[in-house]
């Protein structure tokens, strides 16, 4: 399991789930950096969390993929109180646009570890 946003997540063999959050940031930081770090740490404490990968370009376009063992774990994370506050603040302050997609991972390929 990987909880670091600057590494490739070490996930188990499929199947599992990916939550893909694509966003376009506003110019206002207003606590964003701190909250983003907190959400990665908090996600790592949740049952069913498998890892996270995240990147953002200089223009504010970002993609964060979090991996989960089940849809139930995803629903519980979405409802987690502190995460709800971050979601609401993101909609009001931090993101000019965003999309969230949930997918079931059936296969993985990559360099042997």
CSV table of C-alpha atoms in Angstrom, one decimal:
chain,number,residue,atom,x,y,z
A,1,UNK,CA,0.0,0.0,0.0
A,2,UNK,CA,1.3,3.4,-0.9
A,3,UNK,CA,0.1,6.6,0.9
A,4,UNK,CA,2.5,9.0,-0.8
A,5,UNK,CA,1.2,11.2,-3.6
A,6,UNK,CA,4.6,11.4,-5.3
A,7,UNK,CA,5.1,7.7,-6.0
A,8,UNK,CA,3.4,5.0,-8.0
A,9,UNK,CA,0.9,3.2,-5.8
A,10,UNK,CA,1.8,-0.4,-4.9
A,11,UNK,CA,-1.6,-2.0,-5.4
A,12,UNK,CA,-2.7,-5.7,-4.9
A,13,UNK,CA,-3.7,-7.9,-7.8
A,14,UNK,CA,-7.0,-6.9,-9.3
A,15,UNK,CA,-9.9,-6.5,-9.0
A,16,UNK,CA,-10.1,-3.3,-7.0
A,17,UNK,CA,-11.4,0.2,-7.7
A,18,UNK,CA,-9.9,3.5,-8.8
A,19,UNK,CA,-11.4,6.9,-8.1
A,20,UNK,CA,-10.1,9.4,-10.7
A,21,UNK,CA,-10.4,13.0,-9.6
A,22,UNK,CA,-9.5,15.5,-12.4
A,23,UNK,CA,-9.5,19.1,-11.4
A,24,UNK,CA,-8.7,22.6,-12.6
A,25,UNK,CA,-7.5,24.8,-9.7
A,26,UNK,CA,-8.4,28.4,-9.1
A,27,UNK,CA,-5.6,30.8,-8.3
A,28,UNK,CA,-6.5,31.0,-4.6
A,29,UNK,CA,-4.6,28.7,-2.3
A,30,UNK,CA,-6.6,29.5,0.9
A,31,UNK,CA,-5.4,26.4,2.7
A,32,UNK,CA,-5.5,24.1,-0.3
A,33,UNK,CA,-1.9,22.7,0.1
A,34,UNK,CA,-2.4,21.9,3.8
A,35,UNK,CA,-5.8,20.3,3.1
A,36,UNK,CA,-4.5,18.2,0.2
A,37,UNK,CA,-1.7,16.8,2.4
A,38,UNK,CA,-4.3,16.1,5.2
A,39,UNK,CA,-6.6,14.3,2.8
A,40,UNK,CA,-3.8,11.9,1.6
A,41,UNK,CA,-2.9,11.2,5.2
A,42,UNK,CA,-6.6,10.7,6.2
A,43,UNK,CA,-7.3,8.5,3.2
A,44,UNK,CA,-4.4,6.3,4.3
A,45,UNK,CA,-6.2,5.7,7.6
A,46,UNK,CA,-9.5,4.5,6.0
A,47,UNK,CA,-10.5,0.8,5.7
A,48,UNK,CA,-10.1,-0.3,2.1
A,49,UNK,CA,-7.6,2.4,1.0
A,50,UNK,CA,-4.9,0.9,-1.2
A,51,UNK,CA,-2.9,3.9,-2.4
A,52,UNK,CA,-2.9,7.2,-4.3
A,53,UNK,CA,-1.1,8.8,-7.2
A,54,UNK,CA,-1.3,12.6,-7.9
A,55,UNK,CA,0.1,15.1,-10.4
A,56,UNK,CA,-0.7,18.8,-11.2
A,57,UNK,CA,0.7,20.9,-14.0
A,58,UNK,CA,1.8,24.5,-14.0
A,59,UNK,CA,-1.6,25.6,-15.4
A,60,UNK,CA,-3.5,24.0,-12.5
A,61,UNK,CA,-4.8,20.9,-14.2
A,62,UNK,CA,-4.5,18.0,-11.7
A,63,UNK,CA,-5.3,14.3,-11.7
A,64,UNK,CA,-5.4,12.3,-8.5
A,65,UNK,CA,-6.2,8.6,-8.6
A,66,UNK,CA,-7.0,6.8,-5.3
A,67,UNK,CA,-7.3,3.0,-5.2
A,68,UNK,CA,-9.8,1.2,-3.0
A,69,UNK,CA,-10.6,-2.4,-2.2
A,70,UNK,CA,-14.4,-2.0,-2.7
A,71,UNK,CA,-17.2,0.3,-3.7
A,72,UNK,CA,-18.3,0.3,0.0
A,73,UNK,CA,-14.9,1.7,1.0
A,74,UNK,CA,-15.3,4.5,-1.6
A,75,UNK,CA,-18.7,5.4,-0.3
A,76,UNK,CA,-17.5,5.5,3.3
A,77,UNK,CA,-14.6,7.7,2.2
A,78,UNK,CA,-16.9,10.1,0.4
A,79,UNK,CA,-19.0,10.4,3.5
A,80,UNK,CA,-16.1,10.8,6.0
A,81,UNK,CA,-16.7,14.1,7.9
A,82,UNK,CA,-13.4,15.8,7.3
A,83,UNK,CA,-13.4,14.7,3.7
A,84,UNK,CA,-16.9,16.2,3.2
A,85,UNK,CA,-15.5,19.6,4.4
A,86,UNK,CA,-12.7,19.4,1.9
A,87,UNK,CA,-15.2,18.5,-0.9
A,88,UNK,CA,-17.4,21.5,-0.1
A,89,UNK,CA,-14.5,23.9,0.2
A,90,UNK,CA,-13.1,22.6,-3.1
A,91,UNK,CA,-16.4,23.2,-4.9
A,92,UNK,CA,-16.6,26.8,-3.5
A,93,UNK,CA,-13.0,27.9,-3.4
A,94,UNK,CA,-10.3,25.7,-4.9
A,95,UNK,CA,-11.6,24.3,-8.2
A,96,UNK,CA,-12.9,26.1,-11.2
A,97,UNK,CA,-13.9,22.7,-12.7
A,98,UNK,CA,-13.6,19.0,-11.8
A,99,UNK,CA,-14.8,15.6,-12.7
A,100,UNK,CA,-14.8,12.4,-10.5
A,101,UNK,CA,-14.9,9.0,-12.1
A,102,UNK,CA,-15.0,5.6,-10.4
A,103,UNK,CA,-13.7,2.5,-12.3
A,104,UNK,CA,-13.1,-1.1,-11.5
A,105,UNK,CA,-9.5,-2.2,-12.3
A,106,UNK,CA,-9.5,-5.5,-14.0
A,107,UNK,CA,-5.9,-5.8,-15.1
A,108,UNK,CA,-2.6,-4.0,-14.4
A,109,UNK,CA,0.6,-3.9,-16.4
A,110,UNK,CA,4.0,-2.3,-15.6
A,111,UNK,CA,7.6,-2.7,-14.9
A,112,UNK,CA,8.3,-5.7,-12.7
A,113,UNK,CA,8.9,-4.8,-9.1
